[in-house]
Coordinates of C-alpha atoms in Angstrom, one line a residue:
X1 CA 74.7 94.7 110.7
X2 CA 76.0 92.5 107.9
X3 CA 76.3 94.2 104.5
X4 CA 77.0 92.4 101.2
X5 CA 79.3 94.1 98.7
X6 CA 80.0 92.8 95.2
X7 CA 82.9 93.5 92.9
X8 CA 81.5 93.3 89.4
X9 CA 83.3 93.4 86.1
X10 CA 82.0 96.2 83.8
X11 CA 83.9 95.4 80.7
X12 CA 86.6 93.1 79.4
X13 CA 90.0 93.7 81.0
X14 CA 93.0 94.8 78.9
X15 CA 95.7 92.2 78.1
X16 CA 99.2 93.0 79.3
X17 CA 101.5 91.9 76.5
X18 CA 104.2 93.7 74.5
X19 CA 103.3 94.7 70.9
X20 CA 106.0 93.6 68.5
X21 CA 105.2 96.6 66.2
X22 CA 105.1 99.6 68.5
X23 CA 106.3 98.3 71.9
X24 CA 103.0 99.2 73.6
X25 CA 102.1 97.0 76.6
X26 CA 98.3 96.8 76.3
X27 CA 95.9 94.9 74.0
X28 CA 92.1 94.9 74.0
X29 CA 90.1 91.8 73.2
X30 CA 88.3 92.1 69.9
X31 CA 85.8 89.4 70.8
X32 CA 86.6 87.5 67.7
X33 CA 88.1 84.0 67.3
X34 CA 90.1 82.5 64.5
X35 CA 89.3 78.8 64.0
X36 CA 91.5 76.9 61.6
X37 CA 91.0 73.2 60.9
X38 CA 93.6 70.8 59.5
X39 CA 91.7 67.7 58.5
X40 CA 91.0 66.1 61.9
X41 CA 92.9 68.7 64.0
X42 CA 91.8 72.2 65.0
X43 CA 93.5 75.3 66.2
X44 CA 91.7 78.2 67.9
X45 CA 93.0 81.7 68.7
X46 CA 91.4 84.7 70.4
X47 CA 92.3 87.9 68.5
X48 CA 93.5 90.9 70.5
X49 CA 94.2 94.4 69.2
X50 CA 97.0 96.7 70.3
X51 CA 95.6 99.8 72.0
X52 CA 98.3 102.0 70.4
X53 CA 98.7 100.9 66.8
X54 CA 95.8 98.4 66.3
X55 CA 98.1 95.5 65.4
X56 CA 96.3 92.1 65.7
X57 CA 97.9 89.4 67.9
X58 CA 96.6 85.9 68.5
X59 CA 96.2 84.2 71.9
X60 CA 96.2 80.4 71.6
X61 CA 93.1 78.8 73.0
X62 CA 93.4 75.3 71.4
X63 CA 96.3 73.9 69.5
X64 CA 96.3 70.8 67.3
X65 CA 93.3 69.3 69.1
X66 CA 91.2 66.5 67.6
X67 CA 88.0 68.0 66.3
X68 CA 85.9 65.2 67.9
X69 CA 87.2 66.0 71.3
X70 CA 85.8 69.6 71.2
X71 CA 82.2 69.9 72.4
X72 CA 79.8 71.0 69.6
X73 CA 78.4 73.8 71.9
X74 CA 81.9 75.2 72.3
X75 CA 82.5 75.1 68.5
X76 CA 79.2 76.9 67.9
X77 CA 80.2 79.6 70.5
X78 CA 83.6 80.0 68.8
X79 CA 82.1 80.4 65.3
X80 CA 79.6 82.9 66.7
X81 CA 82.3 85.0 68.3
X82 CA 80.6 84.7 71.7
X83 CA 81.6 87.7 73.9
X84 CA 80.8 85.7 77.1
X85 CA 83.2 83.0 75.9
X86 CA 85.9 85.7 75.3
X87 CA 85.5 86.8 78.9
X88 CA 85.7 83.2 80.2
X89 CA 88.8 82.5 78.2
X90 CA 90.6 85.7 79.2
X91 CA 90.1 84.8 82.9
X92 CA 91.2 81.1 82.4
X93 CA 94.5 80.6 84.1
X94 CA 95.5 78.0 81.5
X95 CA 95.1 80.4 78.6
X96 CA 97.0 83.1 80.6
X97 CA 99.9 80.8 81.3
X98 CA 100.0 79.3 77.8
X99 CA 100.2 82.8 76.2
X100 CA 102.3 84.4 79.0
X101 CA 99.8 87.2 79.6
X102 CA 98.4 89.1 82.5
X103 CA 95.1 91.0 82.7
X104 CA 94.9 94.7 83.5
X105 CA 91.6 95.3 85.4
X106 CA 92.1 99.1 85.8
X107 CA 88.7 100.7 85.1
X108 CA 87.1 97.4 84.2
X109 CA 85.2 96.8 87.5
X110 CA 82.9 98.5 90.0
X111 CA 81.9 98.0 93.6
X112 CA 78.2 97.5 94.4
X113 CA 77.6 98.4 98.1
X114 CA 73.8 98.3 98.0
X115 CA 73.4 101.9 99.2
X116 CA 74.9 104.3 101.7
X117 CA 72.8 103.4 104.8
X118 CA 75.8 101.7 106.4
X119 CA 77.9 104.9 106.5
X120 CA 76.5 106.3 109.8
X121 CA 76.7 103.0 111.8
X122 CA 79.3 102.5 114.6
X123 CA 80.0 98.9 113.7
X124 CA 79.8 97.5 110.2
X125 CA 80.3 93.8 109.2
X126 CA 80.8 93.5 105.5
X127 CA 81.1 90.4 103.2
X128 CA 82.8 91.2 100.0
X129 CA 82.1 88.8 97.1
X130 CA 83.9 88.8 93.7
X131 CA 81.8 88.1 90.6
X132 CA 85.1 87.4 88.7
X133 CA 88.7 87.0 89.8
X134 CA 89.6 90.6 89.8
X135 CA 92.8 91.5 91.8
X136 CA 92.0 94.6 93.9
X137 CA 93.5 96.1 97.1
X138 CA 91.1 95.6 100.0
X139 CA 92.1 99.1 101.3
X140 CA 90.8 100.6 98.1
X141 CA 87.5 98.7 98.3
X142 CA 87.0 99.7 101.9
X143 CA 87.8 103.3 101.2
X144 CA 85.5 103.5 98.2
X145 CA 82.7 101.6 99.9
X146 CA 82.8 103.6 103.2
X147 CA 83.5 107.0 101.7
X148 CA 86.9 107.3 103.4
X149 CA 90.4 108.1 102.1
X150 CA 92.9 105.3 101.8
X151 CA 95.1 107.0 104.4
X152 CA 92.2 107.0 106.9
X153 CA 91.6 103.2 106.2
X154 CA 95.3 102.6 106.9
X155 CA 95.0 104.5 110.2
X156 CA 92.0 102.4 111.1
X157 CA 93.9 99.2 110.4
X158 CA 96.9 100.3 112.6
X159 CA 94.5 101.4 115.4
X160 CA 92.8 97.9 115.3
X161 CA 89.4 99.3 114.3
X162 CA 89.4 97.6 111.0
X163 CA 90.0 93.8 111.1
X164 CA 89.7 91.0 108.5
X165 CA 90.8 87.4 108.1
X166 CA 92.7 88.3 105.0
X167 CA 95.8 90.5 104.8
X168 CA 94.5 94.0 103.9
X169 CA 97.9 95.3 102.6
X170 CA 98.1 93.3 99.4
X171 CA 95.7 92.4 96.6
X172 CA 92.9 89.9 96.8
X173 CA 90.7 88.4 94.2
X174 CA 88.6 86.1 96.4
X175 CA 85.7 86.7 98.8
X176 CA 86.5 88.0 102.2
X177 CA 84.8 89.7 105.2
X178 CA 85.9 92.6 107.4
X179 CA 84.6 94.5 110.5
X180 CA 84.9 98.3 110.8
X181 CA 84.5 100.0 114.2
X182 CA 84.3 103.7 114.3

């Protein structure tokens, strides 16, 4: 029986970056943008707040870009402080690289398994889909979804009763499938 599981974000992830005021390592996205125009050029920053002291930091989104090259819909979303745009930009690898940040997804996602009717079956084929690029250990997903401990999942892997096309020991952020035989 094929089951479909989905890893879904529940809120915005934290931004891993050092605060220059208190040396904290986590910021939360405020959902607000700062847009600054210099005649024909525009700069855009996403504002993030330190989780410890509340200090504001700016993540560069656009830098010295010609205003005419920015889509009007994007400008409207920036001026409206669109929370969906905030989520898109935080997940954008270009923005992450430009600002030298990483995302901390701890507590910002959930696993939807579609019910517990699969727990009593001898063989389970599961397709795991990610709604966003959330790095998660497959062992944790399988343990949570099947009601097992992580140690039991590790034993099933060693015994050959849990097989997948992806490496189950690291983190994945893309779709994968696995088969569990009890």
